Short mmCIF file of C-alpha atoms in Angstrom, two decimals:
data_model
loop_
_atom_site.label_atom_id
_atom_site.label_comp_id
_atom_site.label_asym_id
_atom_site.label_seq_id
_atom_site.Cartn_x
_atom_site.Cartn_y
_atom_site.Cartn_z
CA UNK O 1 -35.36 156.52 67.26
CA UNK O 2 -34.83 160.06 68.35
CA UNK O 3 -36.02 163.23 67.11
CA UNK O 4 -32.66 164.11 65.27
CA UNK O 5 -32.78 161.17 63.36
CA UNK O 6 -35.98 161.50 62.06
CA UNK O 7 -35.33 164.94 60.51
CA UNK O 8 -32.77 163.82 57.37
CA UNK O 9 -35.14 161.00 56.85
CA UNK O 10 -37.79 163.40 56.07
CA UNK O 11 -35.76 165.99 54.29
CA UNK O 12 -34.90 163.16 51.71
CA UNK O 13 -38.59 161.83 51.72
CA UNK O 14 -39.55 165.44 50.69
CA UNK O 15 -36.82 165.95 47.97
CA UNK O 16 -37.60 162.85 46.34
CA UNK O 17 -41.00 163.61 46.06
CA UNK O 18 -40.38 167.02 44.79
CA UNK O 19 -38.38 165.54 42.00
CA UNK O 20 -41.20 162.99 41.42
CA UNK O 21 -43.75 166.22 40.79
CA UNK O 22 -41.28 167.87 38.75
CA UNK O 23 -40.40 164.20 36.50
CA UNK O 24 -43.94 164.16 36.27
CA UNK O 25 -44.84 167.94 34.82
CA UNK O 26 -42.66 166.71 32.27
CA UNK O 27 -43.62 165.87 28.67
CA UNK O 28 -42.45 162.48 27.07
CA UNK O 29 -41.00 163.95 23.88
CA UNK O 30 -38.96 166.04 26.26
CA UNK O 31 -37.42 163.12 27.83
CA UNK O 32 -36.84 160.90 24.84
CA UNK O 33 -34.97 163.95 23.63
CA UNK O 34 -32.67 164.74 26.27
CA UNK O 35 -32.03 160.74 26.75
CA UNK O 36 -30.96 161.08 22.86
CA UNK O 37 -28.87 163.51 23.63
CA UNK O 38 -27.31 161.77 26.85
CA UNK O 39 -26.42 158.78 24.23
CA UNK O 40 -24.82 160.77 21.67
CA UNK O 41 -22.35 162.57 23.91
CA UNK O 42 -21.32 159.17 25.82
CA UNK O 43 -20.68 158.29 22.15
CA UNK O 44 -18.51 160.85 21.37
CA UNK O 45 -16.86 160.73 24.94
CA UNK O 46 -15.71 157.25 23.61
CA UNK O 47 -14.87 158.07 20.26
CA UNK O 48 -12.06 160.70 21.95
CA UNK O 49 -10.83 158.19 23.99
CA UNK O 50 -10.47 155.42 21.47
CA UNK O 51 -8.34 158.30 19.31
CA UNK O 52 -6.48 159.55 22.04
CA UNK O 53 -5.50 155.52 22.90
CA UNK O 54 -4.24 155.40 19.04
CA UNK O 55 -1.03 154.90 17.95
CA UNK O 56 1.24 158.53 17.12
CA UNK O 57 1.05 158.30 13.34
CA UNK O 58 -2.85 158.45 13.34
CA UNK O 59 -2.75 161.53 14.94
CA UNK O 60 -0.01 162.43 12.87
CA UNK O 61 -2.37 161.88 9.31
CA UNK O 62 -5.08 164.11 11.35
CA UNK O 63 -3.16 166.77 11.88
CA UNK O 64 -1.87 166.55 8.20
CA UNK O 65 -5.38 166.27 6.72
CA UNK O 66 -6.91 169.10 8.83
CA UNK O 67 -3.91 171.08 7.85
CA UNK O 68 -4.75 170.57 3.69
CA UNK O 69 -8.32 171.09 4.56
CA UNK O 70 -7.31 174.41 5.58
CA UNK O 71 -5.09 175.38 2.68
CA UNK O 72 -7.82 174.18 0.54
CA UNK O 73 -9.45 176.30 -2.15
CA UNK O 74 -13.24 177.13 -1.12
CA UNK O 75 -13.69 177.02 -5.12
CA UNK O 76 -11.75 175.69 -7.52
CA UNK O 77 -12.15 179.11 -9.36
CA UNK O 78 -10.38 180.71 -6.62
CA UNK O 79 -6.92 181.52 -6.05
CA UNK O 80 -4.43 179.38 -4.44
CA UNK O 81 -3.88 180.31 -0.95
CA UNK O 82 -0.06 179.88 1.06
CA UNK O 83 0.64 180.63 4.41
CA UNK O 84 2.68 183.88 4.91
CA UNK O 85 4.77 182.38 7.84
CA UNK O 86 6.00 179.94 5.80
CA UNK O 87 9.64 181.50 4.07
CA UNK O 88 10.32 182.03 0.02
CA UNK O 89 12.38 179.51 -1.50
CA UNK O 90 14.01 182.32 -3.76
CA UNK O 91 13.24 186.33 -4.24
CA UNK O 92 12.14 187.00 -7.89
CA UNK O 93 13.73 190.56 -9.55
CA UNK O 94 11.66 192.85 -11.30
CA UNK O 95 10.28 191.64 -14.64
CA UNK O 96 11.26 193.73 -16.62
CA UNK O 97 15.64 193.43 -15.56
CA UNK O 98 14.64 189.51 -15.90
CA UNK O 99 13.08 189.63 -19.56
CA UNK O 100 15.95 192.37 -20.59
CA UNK O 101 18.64 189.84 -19.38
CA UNK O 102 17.29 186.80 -20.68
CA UNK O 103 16.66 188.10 -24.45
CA UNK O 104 20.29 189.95 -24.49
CA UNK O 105 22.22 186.92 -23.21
CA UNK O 106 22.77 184.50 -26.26
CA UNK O 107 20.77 186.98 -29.04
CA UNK O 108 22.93 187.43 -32.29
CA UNK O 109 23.22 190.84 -33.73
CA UNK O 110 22.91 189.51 -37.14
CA UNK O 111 18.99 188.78 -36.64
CA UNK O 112 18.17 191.65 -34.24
CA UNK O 113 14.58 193.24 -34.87
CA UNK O 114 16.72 196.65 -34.45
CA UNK O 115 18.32 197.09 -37.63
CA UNK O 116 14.78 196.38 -39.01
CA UNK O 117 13.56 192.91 -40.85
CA UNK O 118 15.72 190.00 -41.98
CA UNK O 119 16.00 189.98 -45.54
CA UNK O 120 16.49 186.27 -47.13
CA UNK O 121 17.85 186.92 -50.07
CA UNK O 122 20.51 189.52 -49.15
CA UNK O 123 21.29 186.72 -46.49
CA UNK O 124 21.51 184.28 -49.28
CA UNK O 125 23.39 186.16 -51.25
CA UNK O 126 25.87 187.42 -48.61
CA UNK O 127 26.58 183.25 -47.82
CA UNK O 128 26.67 181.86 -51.16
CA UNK O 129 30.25 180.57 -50.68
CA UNK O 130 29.18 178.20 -48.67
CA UNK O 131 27.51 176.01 -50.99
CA UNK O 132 31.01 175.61 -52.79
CA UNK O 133 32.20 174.76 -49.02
CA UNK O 134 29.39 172.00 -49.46
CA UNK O 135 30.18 171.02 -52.75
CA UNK O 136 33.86 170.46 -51.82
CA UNK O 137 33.00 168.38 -49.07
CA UNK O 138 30.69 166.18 -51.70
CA UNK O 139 34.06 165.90 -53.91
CA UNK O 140 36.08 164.77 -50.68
CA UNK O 141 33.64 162.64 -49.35
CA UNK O 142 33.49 160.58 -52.66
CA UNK O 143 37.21 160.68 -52.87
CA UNK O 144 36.99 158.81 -50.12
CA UNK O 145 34.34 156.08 -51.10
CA UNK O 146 36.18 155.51 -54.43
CA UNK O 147 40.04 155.58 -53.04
CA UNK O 148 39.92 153.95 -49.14
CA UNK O 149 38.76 150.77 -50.07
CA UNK O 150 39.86 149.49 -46.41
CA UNK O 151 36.26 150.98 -44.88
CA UNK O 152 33.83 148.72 -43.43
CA UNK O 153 30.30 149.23 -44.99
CA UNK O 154 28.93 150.89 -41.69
CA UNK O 155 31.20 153.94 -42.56
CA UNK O 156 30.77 153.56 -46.19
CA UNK O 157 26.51 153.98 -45.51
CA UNK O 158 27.57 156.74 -43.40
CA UNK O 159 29.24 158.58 -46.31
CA UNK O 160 26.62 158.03 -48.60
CA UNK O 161 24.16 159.29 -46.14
CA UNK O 162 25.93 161.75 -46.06
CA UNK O 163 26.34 163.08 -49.61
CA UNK O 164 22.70 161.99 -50.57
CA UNK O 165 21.98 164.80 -47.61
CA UNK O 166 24.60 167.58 -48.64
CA UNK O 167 23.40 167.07 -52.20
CA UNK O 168 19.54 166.93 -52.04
CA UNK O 169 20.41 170.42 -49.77
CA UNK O 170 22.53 171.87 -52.19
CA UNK O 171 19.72 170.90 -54.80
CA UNK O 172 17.05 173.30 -52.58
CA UNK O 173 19.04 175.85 -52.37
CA UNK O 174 19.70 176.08 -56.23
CA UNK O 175 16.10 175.97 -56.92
CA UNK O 176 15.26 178.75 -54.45
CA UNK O 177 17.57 180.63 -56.04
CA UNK O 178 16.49 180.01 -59.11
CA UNK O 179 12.61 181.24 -58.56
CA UNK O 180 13.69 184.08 -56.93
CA UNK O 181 16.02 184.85 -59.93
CA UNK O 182 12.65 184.34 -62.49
CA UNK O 183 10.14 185.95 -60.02
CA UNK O 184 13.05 189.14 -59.83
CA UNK O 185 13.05 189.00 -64.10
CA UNK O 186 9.29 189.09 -64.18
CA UNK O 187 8.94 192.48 -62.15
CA UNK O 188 11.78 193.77 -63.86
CA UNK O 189 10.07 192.73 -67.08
CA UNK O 190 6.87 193.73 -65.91
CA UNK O 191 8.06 197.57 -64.97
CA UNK O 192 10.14 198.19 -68.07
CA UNK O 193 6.89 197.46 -70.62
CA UNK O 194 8.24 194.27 -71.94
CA UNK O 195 5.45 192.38 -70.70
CA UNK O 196 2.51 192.73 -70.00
CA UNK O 197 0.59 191.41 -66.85
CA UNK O 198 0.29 191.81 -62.76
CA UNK O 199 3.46 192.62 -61.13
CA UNK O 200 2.48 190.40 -58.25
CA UNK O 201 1.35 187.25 -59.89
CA UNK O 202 -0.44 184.41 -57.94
CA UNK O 203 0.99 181.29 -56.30
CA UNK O 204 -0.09 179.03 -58.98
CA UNK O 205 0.72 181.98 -62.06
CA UNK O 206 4.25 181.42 -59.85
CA UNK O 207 4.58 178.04 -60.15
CA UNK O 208 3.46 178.28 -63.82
CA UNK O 209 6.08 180.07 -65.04
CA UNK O 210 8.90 179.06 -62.84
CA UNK O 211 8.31 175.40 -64.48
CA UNK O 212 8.39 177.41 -68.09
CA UNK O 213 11.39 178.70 -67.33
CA UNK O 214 12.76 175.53 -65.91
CA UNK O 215 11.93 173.44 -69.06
CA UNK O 216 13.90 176.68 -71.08
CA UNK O 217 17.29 175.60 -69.47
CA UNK O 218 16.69 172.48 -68.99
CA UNK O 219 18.23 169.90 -71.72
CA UNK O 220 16.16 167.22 -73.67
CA UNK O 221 17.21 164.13 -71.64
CA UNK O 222 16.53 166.48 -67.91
CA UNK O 223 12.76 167.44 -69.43
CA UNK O 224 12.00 163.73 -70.10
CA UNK O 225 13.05 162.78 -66.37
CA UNK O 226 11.38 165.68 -64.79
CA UNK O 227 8.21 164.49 -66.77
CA UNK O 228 8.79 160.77 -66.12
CA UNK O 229 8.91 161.72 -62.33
CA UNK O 230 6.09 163.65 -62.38
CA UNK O 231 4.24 160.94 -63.69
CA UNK O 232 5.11 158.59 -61.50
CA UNK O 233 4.00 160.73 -58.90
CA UNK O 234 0.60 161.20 -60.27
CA UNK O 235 0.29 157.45 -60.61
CA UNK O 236 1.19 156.74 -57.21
CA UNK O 237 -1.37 159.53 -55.84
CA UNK O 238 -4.32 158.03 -58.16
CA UNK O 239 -3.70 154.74 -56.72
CA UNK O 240 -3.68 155.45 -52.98
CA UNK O 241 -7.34 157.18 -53.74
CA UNK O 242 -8.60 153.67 -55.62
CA UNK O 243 -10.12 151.27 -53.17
CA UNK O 244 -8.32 148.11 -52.62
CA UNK O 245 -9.94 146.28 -55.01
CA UNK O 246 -9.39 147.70 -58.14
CA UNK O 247 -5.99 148.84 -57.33
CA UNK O 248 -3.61 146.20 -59.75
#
């Protein structure tokens, strides 16, 4: 063997025992850690590859999840964050031409908060004709019961649906007219010196002598149903707080 050929031999003879010194000058922990690390990235290496050799719509959900991820709230105290590349579906107006517009489209003059508050009983007294209009249409309504015998009984329970409704309403209305008529008296009563007592009496004073008064006009026969129906009322109440038992 010549002279030239010996010389690479021994180059490499010398390298590898260089790295052999340096191998050994190492520590154990030092090479168990960077073998762990060697591991862990030939993982990952295959992870990536098994992704990349997915179908399209995995990637896809990725991309969609990371992108949520991102618009996520860090707390859920936070405010909601939106991307300002992404357009406006519609440009809001200033608030105050929106709430102006919206309260003066459909907004009836009779009830407006300008001409100061609504007062009931001027309002009640200023539409008073229609409870003849109502008690006209009671009049036609039985006209009809009593002379159209040819109606099937799904229009005649319609009918008398109907005037059990218009009548229990016109009803209300006569007895809210009627307190305010005694409770109007009183004061008047009350300021003149013909009685004697608070000008503003309390709910139950109210209802006191709004019954008096009620028994006053009422006839003999009215004051005995009133009082029957009152009593059946009372009955009715004690039973539902007796136990089961002793209710008979």
């Amino acid at each position: 063997m010549s002279a030239r050929a010996r010389r690479p031999q021994q180059k490499k003879l010398s390298r590898a025992d260089s790295d052999d010194e340096d191998y050994s000058s190492i520590s154990f922990g030092a090479l168990s850690k960077a073998q762990d690390e060697l591991l862990n990235q030939s993982d990952d290496s295959d992870d990536s590859e098994s992704d990349s050799d997915g179908p399209p719509e995995e990637s896809g959900s990725r991309f969609r999840n990371s992108k949520h991820a991102k618009n996520k709230r860090r707390n859920k105290h936070a405010p909601a964050e939106a991307s300002s590349k992404k357009p406006v579906s519609w440009i809001r107006g200033p608030a105050a031409e929106t709430s102006q517009k919206s309260s003066s489209l459909y907004q009836d003059i009779r009830f407006d908060t300008a001409f100061g508050k609504a007062d009931l009983q001027k309002t009640r007294k200023n539409y008073a004709f229609l409870n003849e209009y109502r008690e006209s249409e009671v009049r036609d309504m039985r006209d009809q019961l009593q002379h159209h015998p040819g109606l099937n009984d799904r229009n005649k329970q319609d009918l008398r649906r109907q005037i059990q409704q218009t009548e229990s309403r016109l009803r209300t209305f006569k007895d809210r007219d009627f307190e305010t008529h005694v409770l109007q008296d009183y004061k008047k009563k009350v300021k003149s010196g013909e009685v004697k007592g608070p000008l503003h009496l309390k709910r139950s004073d109210q209802r006191k002598l709004i019954l008096s008064e009620k028994f006053k006009v009422m006839k003999s026969k009215e004051v005995n149903k009133a009082l029957e129906r009152k009593r059946k009322r009372n009955t009715a109440k004690e039973r539902k707080l007796m136990p089961d038992e002793r209710r008979s």
